[in-house]
XYZ file of C-alpha atoms in Angstrom:
593
model
C -17.183 -18.187 -3.363
C -15.235 -14.857 -4.557
C -13.361 -14.460 -7.592
C -10.288 -12.193 -8.734
C -9.239 -10.922 -12.148
C -6.297 -9.060 -12.620
C -7.082 -5.578 -14.098
C -4.283 -5.954 -16.766
C -6.012 -3.744 -19.383
C -6.153 -0.783 -16.741
C -2.540 -1.050 -15.766
C -1.540 -1.297 -19.346
C -3.460 1.951 -20.160
C -1.891 3.703 -17.226
C 1.604 2.730 -17.994
C 1.409 3.435 -21.701
C -1.182 6.212 -22.088
C -0.918 8.006 -18.787
C 2.502 7.736 -17.457
C 4.067 6.864 -21.186
C 6.620 4.668 -19.467
C 8.449 3.444 -22.531
C 9.190 7.238 -23.536
C 10.437 8.263 -20.488
C 14.182 8.947 -19.897
C 14.301 6.820 -16.612
C 17.067 4.217 -16.890
C 15.524 0.905 -17.746
C 11.834 2.255 -19.063
C 12.710 2.074 -22.320
C 12.240 -1.700 -22.163
C 8.905 -1.315 -20.931
C 7.137 -1.594 -24.294
C 3.403 -2.486 -24.568
C 4.257 -6.027 -25.554
C 6.790 -6.732 -22.708
C 4.670 -5.424 -19.944
C 1.560 -6.914 -21.284
C 3.083 -10.393 -21.124
C 4.476 -9.850 -17.688
C 0.973 -8.660 -16.422
C -0.927 -11.457 -18.017
C 1.230 -13.959 -16.622
C 1.104 -12.410 -13.163
C -2.715 -12.256 -13.454
C -2.861 -16.025 -14.397
C -1.013 -16.716 -11.105
C -3.020 -14.282 -9.311
C -6.460 -16.052 -10.322
C -5.499 -19.577 -10.542
C -2.765 -19.901 -7.728
C -3.268 -17.505 -5.240
C -6.925 -16.491 -5.248
C -8.079 -20.128 -4.410
C -5.784 -20.186 -1.410
C -7.270 -16.793 -0.137
C -10.212 -18.299 1.827
C -8.346 -21.550 2.839
C -5.967 -19.138 4.764
C -8.678 -17.129 6.155
C -10.277 -20.300 7.414
C -7.576 -22.546 8.465
C -4.886 -20.040 9.843
C -1.351 -20.894 10.727
C -0.810 -23.358 13.357
C 1.830 -23.057 16.184
C 2.803 -26.638 17.832
C 5.636 -27.939 19.549
C 7.527 -24.618 18.742
C 6.897 -25.004 14.854
C 4.652 -22.567 12.874
C 3.052 -24.370 9.754
C 0.992 -22.072 7.025
C -2.418 -23.094 5.676
C -2.629 -26.026 3.115
C -1.403 -25.089 -0.346
C 0.769 -22.308 0.780
C 4.037 -23.934 0.533
C 3.335 -25.270 -2.875
C 2.246 -21.934 -3.961
C 5.287 -20.499 -2.663
C 7.416 -22.567 -4.673
C 5.667 -21.706 -7.746
C 6.376 -18.067 -6.996
C 9.895 -18.730 -6.311
C 10.252 -20.824 -9.659
C 8.891 -17.855 -11.424
C 11.163 -15.465 -10.107
C 8.511 -13.163 -9.226
C 10.007 -12.223 -5.555
C 13.011 -10.867 -7.467
C 11.215 -8.846 -10.093
C 12.401 -5.716 -9.391
C 15.619 -6.526 -7.203
C 19.404 -6.040 -8.732
C 20.411 -8.850 -11.110
C 23.790 -8.760 -8.897
C 21.824 -10.779 -6.473
C 19.616 -12.903 -8.622
C 16.965 -10.342 -9.220
C 15.722 -9.376 -12.968
C 16.137 -5.413 -12.349
C 12.795 -4.414 -13.637
C 11.286 -0.946 -12.510
C 9.425 -0.364 -9.312
C 6.197 0.926 -11.305
C 6.087 -2.766 -13.045
C 6.929 -4.593 -9.575
C 4.122 -2.432 -7.914
C 1.520 -3.159 -10.594
C 2.363 -6.966 -10.010
C 2.387 -6.752 -6.471
C -1.435 -5.438 -6.701
C -2.350 -8.432 -8.543
C -0.981 -10.778 -6.106
C -2.179 -8.890 -2.768
C -5.794 -8.530 -4.601
C -5.666 -12.346 -5.132
C -4.413 -13.183 -1.595
C -3.125 -10.297 0.712
C -1.927 -12.821 3.931
C 0.149 -14.956 1.583
C 1.766 -12.078 -0.789
C 2.839 -10.541 2.806
C 5.531 -13.100 3.039
C 7.638 -12.375 -0.101
C 6.580 -8.600 0.138
C 8.347 -8.335 4.004
C 11.343 -10.284 2.634
C 11.675 -7.688 -0.100
C 11.654 -4.736 2.379
C 14.199 -6.447 4.524
C 16.400 -7.296 1.550
C 16.080 -3.356 0.394
C 17.171 -2.395 3.900
C 20.149 -4.622 3.533
C 20.905 -3.464 0.100
C 20.991 0.213 1.167
C 23.085 -0.166 4.627
C 24.778 -3.248 4.569
C 28.470 -4.127 4.264
C 29.358 -5.974 0.957
C 29.766 -9.030 3.242
C 26.134 -8.812 4.515
C 25.044 -8.252 0.909
C 26.755 -11.369 -0.456
C 25.571 -13.551 2.468
C 21.633 -12.711 2.802
C 20.665 -10.989 -0.357
C 21.070 -13.892 -2.973
C 18.880 -16.125 -0.665
C 16.226 -13.539 0.156
C 16.033 -12.302 -3.466
C 15.113 -15.926 -4.032
C 13.042 -16.093 -1.157
C 14.986 -19.318 -0.289
C 15.480 -17.130 3.128
C 12.670 -14.738 4.000
C 12.725 -11.489 5.783
C 10.982 -9.706 8.782
C 10.972 -6.403 10.454
C 10.853 -5.918 14.187
C 9.905 -2.677 15.682
C 6.877 -3.233 18.424
C 7.326 -4.393 21.600
C 4.348 -4.870 24.289
C 4.802 -1.629 25.838
C 5.604 0.842 22.797
C 4.674 1.029 19.512
C 5.037 4.527 17.580
C 7.185 5.637 20.582
C 10.076 3.501 19.767
C 12.287 5.432 21.922
C 10.912 3.222 24.636
C 11.894 -0.009 23.594
C 13.902 -2.153 25.992
C 15.351 -4.684 23.686
C 19.213 -4.601 24.369
C 22.021 -5.486 22.371
C 25.282 -6.399 24.363
C 28.503 -5.971 22.176
C 30.821 -9.104 21.907
C 34.345 -9.132 21.324
C 34.105 -10.758 17.879
C 32.077 -7.779 16.773
C 28.718 -9.301 17.061
C 25.694 -8.278 19.517
C 23.604 -10.525 21.889
C 20.011 -9.575 21.284
C 17.794 -10.014 24.283
C 13.997 -8.766 24.282
C 10.582 -9.324 23.109
C 8.885 -7.921 19.706
C 5.212 -8.490 18.995
C 3.197 -8.147 15.906
C 5.731 -9.680 13.855
C 4.322 -10.606 10.515
C 5.655 -13.711 8.753
C 8.035 -13.955 11.994
C 7.906 -17.862 11.469
C 6.654 -20.430 8.945
C 7.493 -23.396 7.122
C 7.886 -21.806 3.656
C 11.609 -20.956 3.749
C 14.698 -22.669 5.473
C 15.694 -19.557 7.079
C 14.094 -16.484 8.395
C 16.165 -13.162 8.440
C 14.866 -10.864 11.233
C 15.704 -7.096 11.027
C 15.583 -6.031 15.004
C 15.582 -2.656 16.270
C 17.391 -2.844 19.739
C 19.430 -0.389 22.298
C 23.089 -0.678 22.721
C 24.032 -0.087 26.273
C 25.620 3.315 27.203
C 23.949 4.857 23.807
C 21.835 7.946 23.857
C 18.564 8.210 25.302
C 15.286 7.632 23.620
C 15.133 7.028 19.711
C 18.520 8.355 19.282
C 19.908 5.378 21.086
C 18.264 2.817 18.736
C 20.401 0.477 16.384
C 19.087 -2.015 13.824
C 20.476 -5.440 13.839
C 20.721 -8.559 11.506
C 19.245 -11.489 13.270
C 18.951 -15.186 11.588
C 16.627 -17.717 13.048
C 19.413 -19.913 12.006
C 23.123 -19.050 11.793
C 24.845 -19.379 8.512
C 28.435 -19.499 7.087
C 29.622 -16.611 4.812
C 28.695 -19.169 1.827
C 25.166 -19.569 3.166
C 25.531 -22.799 4.754
C 23.106 -23.305 7.645
C 24.594 -23.955 11.040
C 23.037 -23.937 14.634
C 19.642 -22.440 15.517
C 20.029 -19.075 16.732
C 18.449 -17.579 20.195
C 14.990 -16.625 18.717
C 11.896 -18.343 19.299
C 8.301 -17.932 18.902
C 6.300 -17.094 21.831
C 2.694 -17.474 20.177
C 0.797 -16.487 17.166
C -1.545 -13.588 17.485
C -5.069 -14.177 16.979
C -6.261 -11.675 14.553
C -9.317 -9.991 12.968
C -8.119 -10.555 9.616
C -4.998 -11.739 7.316
C -5.151 -15.285 8.853
C -2.780 -16.751 6.574
C -0.039 -14.900 7.598
C 1.947 -15.664 10.796
C 1.841 -12.835 12.999
C 3.921 -13.882 15.835
C 5.502 -12.832 19.284
C 9.287 -13.254 18.815
C 11.377 -14.070 21.875
C 15.077 -13.119 21.761
C 17.285 -14.798 24.256
C 20.931 -13.819 23.914
C 20.712 -14.017 19.871
C 23.510 -13.462 17.854
C 22.877 -10.273 15.861
C 24.876 -8.134 13.352
C 24.693 -4.386 13.106
C 23.204 -3.273 10.001
C 24.447 0.411 9.379
C 25.781 2.444 12.071
C 25.413 2.486 15.903
C 22.592 4.488 17.173
C 21.280 5.240 13.537
C 18.979 2.300 13.602
C 15.752 4.216 12.363
C 17.792 5.706 9.498
C 18.107 2.228 8.347
C 14.875 0.900 9.405
C 13.173 3.482 7.444
C 14.441 2.318 4.147
C 12.212 -0.726 4.839
C 9.531 1.341 6.377
C 8.936 3.624 3.737
C 8.920 0.656 1.215
C 6.386 -1.030 3.547
C 4.077 2.090 3.713
C 3.844 1.981 -0.067
C 3.228 -1.269 -0.151
C 0.424 -1.278 2.636
C -1.049 1.591 0.428
C -1.336 -0.964 -2.348
C -2.778 -3.449 -0.416
C -5.754 -0.884 0.477
C -6.182 -0.455 -3.186
C -6.062 -4.331 -3.776
C -8.535 -5.314 -1.336
C -10.945 -2.565 -2.638
C -10.427 -3.762 -6.199
C -11.166 -7.217 -5.367
C -14.117 -6.573 -3.381
C -15.654 -4.534 -6.062
C -15.149 -6.979 -8.941
C -17.368 -9.519 -6.731
C -19.922 -6.640 -5.785
C -20.419 -5.915 -9.439
C -21.050 -9.654 -10.199
C -23.524 -9.878 -7.307
C -25.281 -6.607 -8.247
C -25.700 -8.094 -11.934
C -26.795 -11.573 -10.779
C -29.195 -10.982 -7.960
C -32.885 -9.837 -8.630
C -34.332 -7.534 -6.181
C -37.297 -5.159 -6.858
C -37.939 -3.259 -9.911
C -36.424 -0.299 -11.656
C -38.489 2.839 -11.173
C -38.590 3.912 -14.681
C -39.632 0.334 -16.032
C -39.041 -3.147 -15.814
C -35.504 -4.082 -17.167
C -36.076 -7.809 -16.597
C -39.751 -8.249 -17.870
C -39.561 -12.052 -17.959
C -38.138 -12.500 -14.816
C -39.763 -12.024 -11.154
C -37.515 -8.823 -10.336
C -34.812 -6.455 -12.033
C -31.044 -6.996 -11.320
C -29.897 -4.897 -7.955
C -27.654 -2.866 -10.762
C -30.744 -0.806 -11.902
C -31.307 0.808 -8.838
C -29.574 4.348 -8.388
C -28.474 3.743 -4.896
C -26.787 0.562 -5.751
C -25.162 2.404 -8.934
C -23.639 5.256 -6.685
C -22.196 2.649 -4.368
C -20.487 0.593 -7.288
C -19.251 4.166 -9.008
C -17.861 4.938 -5.601
C -15.919 1.819 -5.557
C -14.955 1.904 -9.385
C -13.961 5.789 -9.120
C -11.744 5.166 -6.157
C -10.080 1.881 -7.520
C -8.896 3.269 -10.790
C -7.879 6.684 -9.299
C -5.699 5.016 -6.767
C -3.983 2.534 -9.162
C -3.016 5.588 -11.095
C -2.008 7.432 -7.810
C -0.054 4.292 -6.881
C 1.819 3.587 -10.085
C 2.358 7.450 -10.389
C 4.091 7.269 -6.970
C 5.985 3.980 -8.025
C 7.600 6.170 -11.128
C 8.564 8.533 -8.660
C 10.635 5.938 -6.930
C 12.061 4.878 -10.161
C 12.967 8.259 -11.037
C 14.674 9.089 -7.718
C 16.523 5.715 -7.552
C 17.580 5.095 -11.193
C 17.905 8.907 -12.192
C 19.047 10.099 -8.725
C 16.324 12.999 -9.116
C 16.384 14.938 -6.065
C 12.820 16.439 -6.956
C 11.230 13.064 -7.057
C 12.842 11.946 -4.217
C 11.289 14.834 -2.210
C 8.101 14.637 -4.015
C 7.469 10.773 -2.937
C 8.630 11.461 0.426
C 5.781 14.054 0.690
C 3.377 11.788 -1.079
C 4.203 8.559 1.296
C 1.859 9.235 4.175
C -1.148 10.215 1.823
C -0.571 7.030 -0.323
C -0.447 5.245 2.908
C -3.273 6.996 4.713
C -5.385 8.024 2.289
C -5.423 4.632 -0.131
C -6.107 2.181 3.007
C -8.754 4.458 4.642
C -10.612 4.572 1.680
C -9.795 1.027 0.609
C -11.534 -0.121 3.727
C -14.389 1.906 3.052
C -14.520 0.340 -0.464
C -14.807 -3.033 1.036
C -17.575 -2.078 3.370
C -19.546 -0.654 0.432
C -18.738 -3.648 -1.245
C -20.152 -5.947 1.367
C -23.219 -3.594 1.582
C -24.116 -4.628 -1.990
C -24.740 -8.147 -0.790
C -27.276 -7.106 2.032
C -27.334 -9.766 4.839
C -25.328 -12.145 2.600
C -22.350 -9.961 3.109
C -22.253 -10.510 6.641
C -22.399 -14.144 6.150
C -18.788 -15.952 5.963
C -19.665 -18.351 3.365
C -20.012 -15.515 0.654
C -16.438 -14.409 1.407
C -17.254 -10.722 1.349
C -16.379 -9.942 4.927
C -12.627 -11.377 4.635
C -11.844 -8.349 2.551
C -13.035 -5.916 4.993
C -11.370 -7.842 7.696
C -7.974 -8.369 5.788
C -8.256 -4.563 4.580
C -8.741 -3.134 8.346
C -5.226 -4.136 9.310
C -3.866 -1.681 6.675
C -5.024 1.643 8.265
C -3.214 0.420 11.324
C 0.400 -1.391 10.909
C 3.481 0.375 9.304
C 2.126 3.281 11.266
C -1.297 4.134 12.124
C -3.037 6.588 9.789
C -3.285 9.193 12.362
C 0.471 8.852 12.503
C 0.823 9.367 8.878
C -1.328 12.445 8.896
C 0.875 13.888 11.917
C 3.963 12.984 9.729
C 2.448 14.531 6.778
C 1.492 18.213 8.576
C 4.325 17.866 11.152
C 7.199 16.938 8.988
C 6.684 16.584 5.220
C 4.807 19.731 4.485
C 7.862 21.986 5.856
C 10.566 19.636 4.362
C 13.228 21.860 2.258
C 11.284 24.644 3.490
C 8.082 23.708 1.824
C 9.977 23.140 -1.435
C 8.129 19.544 -2.385
C 4.462 20.788 -1.546
C 4.983 23.669 -3.625
C 6.336 21.576 -6.347
C 3.073 19.713 -6.296
C 1.235 22.627 -6.592
C 3.261 23.993 -9.398
C 2.641 20.412 -11.036
C -1.177 20.847 -10.953
C -1.120 24.429 -11.806
C 0.869 23.509 -15.052
C -1.490 20.545 -16.031
C -4.466 23.012 -15.553
C -2.881 25.629 -17.638
C -2.084 23.328 -20.619
C -5.464 21.779 -20.031
C -7.146 24.981 -20.383
C -6.162 25.001 -24.135
C -8.449 22.031 -24.726
C -12.199 22.260 -25.142
C -14.349 24.226 -22.961
C -16.272 21.008 -22.156
C -13.134 19.471 -20.927
C -12.085 22.662 -18.823
C -15.486 22.673 -17.215
C -15.643 19.046 -16.284
C -12.086 18.312 -15.350
C -9.891 21.251 -14.925
C -11.976 23.840 -13.110
C -12.803 21.020 -10.466
C -9.289 20.279 -9.889
C -8.320 24.064 -9.573
C -10.992 24.404 -6.919
C -9.697 21.453 -5.126
C -6.199 22.707 -5.538
C -7.188 25.900 -3.802
C -8.704 24.381 -0.894
C -5.708 22.425 -0.370
C -3.344 25.661 -0.731
C -5.992 27.456 2.000
C -5.520 24.587 4.418
C -1.773 24.686 4.158
C -1.951 28.606 4.688
C -4.275 28.033 7.550
C -1.477 25.841 9.300
C 0.983 28.451 8.504
C -1.201 31.465 10.116
C -2.275 29.464 12.866
C 0.077 26.461 13.714
C 2.953 28.607 15.112
C 0.684 30.108 17.565
C -0.816 27.067 18.582
C 0.318 23.838 17.166
C -2.571 21.936 18.107
C -4.501 24.192 15.337
C -2.477 22.337 12.845
C -2.335 18.953 14.329
C -6.384 18.815 15.183
C -6.615 18.970 11.085
C -3.907 16.700 9.966
C -6.434 13.860 9.262
C -8.521 15.986 7.193
C -5.423 17.623 5.498
C -4.404 14.014 4.667
C -7.657 13.235 3.195
C -8.116 16.587 1.236
C -4.626 15.992 -0.386
C -5.384 12.535 -1.259
C -8.725 13.791 -2.888
C -6.681 16.373 -4.941
C -4.111 13.877 -5.936
C -6.845 11.447 -7.255
C -8.451 14.436 -8.976
C -5.398 15.186 -10.711
C -4.840 11.691 -11.871
C -8.482 11.550 -13.174
C -7.943 14.534 -15.174
C -5.050 12.939 -16.739
C -6.702 9.904 -17.535
C -9.476 11.774 -18.936
C -7.192 13.607 -21.158
C -5.522 10.405 -22.345
C -9.097 8.959 -22.857
C -9.977 11.860 -24.934
C -6.973 11.720 -27.011
C -7.183 8.124 -27.728
C -10.863 8.709 -28.791
C -9.889 11.341 -30.998
C -7.139 9.458 -32.747
C -9.787 6.804 -33.650
C -7.820 3.934 -32.117
C -8.340 1.240 -29.675
C -11.275 0.503 -27.778
C -13.970 3.151 -27.864
C -16.007 1.776 -25.058
C -13.170 1.357 -22.567
C -12.315 5.241 -23.011
C -15.800 6.276 -23.097
C -16.110 4.331 -19.514
C -12.789 5.754 -18.497
C -14.509 9.737 -19.170
C -18.001 8.617 -17.328
C -15.946 7.579 -14.371
C -13.639 10.433 -14.081
C -16.819 12.858 -14.730
C -18.538 10.881 -11.573
C -15.313 11.288 -9.396
C -15.046 14.870 -10.068
C -18.843 15.808 -9.380
C -19.181 13.240 -6.456
C -16.138 12.881 -4.765
C -13.628 15.571 -5.258
C -15.990 18.202 -3.754
C -15.149 16.639 -0.450
C -12.224 19.056 -0.313
C -14.723 21.587 0.764
C -15.865 19.828 3.797
C -12.172 18.860 4.669
C -11.091 22.408 4.665
C -13.991 23.791 6.619
C -13.035 21.144 9.318
C -9.491 22.307 9.179
C -10.392 25.985 9.448
C -12.507 25.461 12.373
C -9.369 24.766 14.475
C -8.467 22.978 17.764
C -10.715 24.697 20.204
C -13.966 22.274 19.793
C -11.613 19.279 19.472
C -9.539 20.120 22.652
C -12.188 21.679 24.758
C -13.219 18.773 27.113
C -11.001 18.062 29.896
C -9.689 14.244 29.834
C -11.632 13.471 32.705
C -14.929 14.294 31.121
C -14.594 11.795 28.389
């Protein structure tokens, strides 16, 4: 059976030697001393490996049940959920005023990776609740916050987001769900929503749905959408549960993966709802939750890749197959372990260099969120807005690819369910689709984010890379050749792609949009290149000072060199595709497909 061990040492390295969190001026970061973060991560790792991971295959095999209008989660989920609640984990980075612990997002993100790597489907119940609570925190009235947030932060009540309808997904302006105003200030919500993760279950006493709907007489399209709080069970202001609301489960979706999460069709039949935020400004409110969810999904892509990689390494070291062409490494056995073969090493190095680079990228992104929220730093806010589609799109695309590569290590056993590797691939697949399919992320990046504030944020990123390279140029010639020069070349490819869009996109927007997916990946590679260069610099500094675990830092440098030589050059391929334009992409008439 698969296993999972939380990568606590790697996270500690990133927090304290790359990001240097305890030296940061971000409010709350001074508390993040190595001893403190180490204790939190160690405890989270134990829960991940001892409580959540054993339930991962249970959730996959049993799935959720829907009988007589009641949704039941897999065996063991409810007990594990109570353990999570008792430990205060759902509120780790939520405000103390509502029962949270007010830890920075960077620590919450690290813990979230552990939980998701151990059991993605389970972790979604509290993750979606966190997002819904964040939306209420940002846009709710004082009364709404007082009513819902203490219960949601504790996960006594869970939350959902309801966007998609049978006839519309990305184009939410087409939605038909209506919200009829009532004399008491509430609304009657009528319509159907599909693909609602954690839509109903037996883990909490109430479910708080955030539902997009249109108020009759409002503007057409997306400008007429509003957001509503719709409880499963009506509540008094003090949180006392009352009558069942007019919302029910139509069915549970049969899915490729994440079977342990109850993805529901939700039917609203005159359900009582309460406006969250302003009328006809629902997308503004919902995007608070969606942007958080997109970063959470990026983390899921990384987490599944990490879990799959750990098991692939175990198998490669244990499975005997063939002989090393340079000479037997296991002469007393019938064959050598798989890991002696260069192609297996290539496969594993692809995975290792991705997951460690992606983790650095993810935690750097979380640090930008903290700087934006806690220090009210507009530059950090603009940069994480730019990075959100890159994080979501690149980490989930590549994360899925890495689960497939891990599965490949097992050969035929990777395709057999009893070995458990297919679950990582099936669970990772949804990350490329939900919270905005990755093609949409690429369009958002090229069509909106690049030009935001006159291109200020992307230019700020280029300046950041330039500054790093300039300062690193003063180090050894070896470091410059191995890390700085490849990063410079990749950054120039990214700038050339942006220049192509500027020169050709205005004349024919398809020239930009046809290259958007390649641009998202090009950008992702540059970001991981920057992360690996920073990690390499930190590792060299540690080795020079003679402190720490030399093997750990030498391994980090070896992995960094691999990424720079074997992965980062992909930026040239992406640039060539971008510069080919849209002509060949759009050449065929629709009826010729």
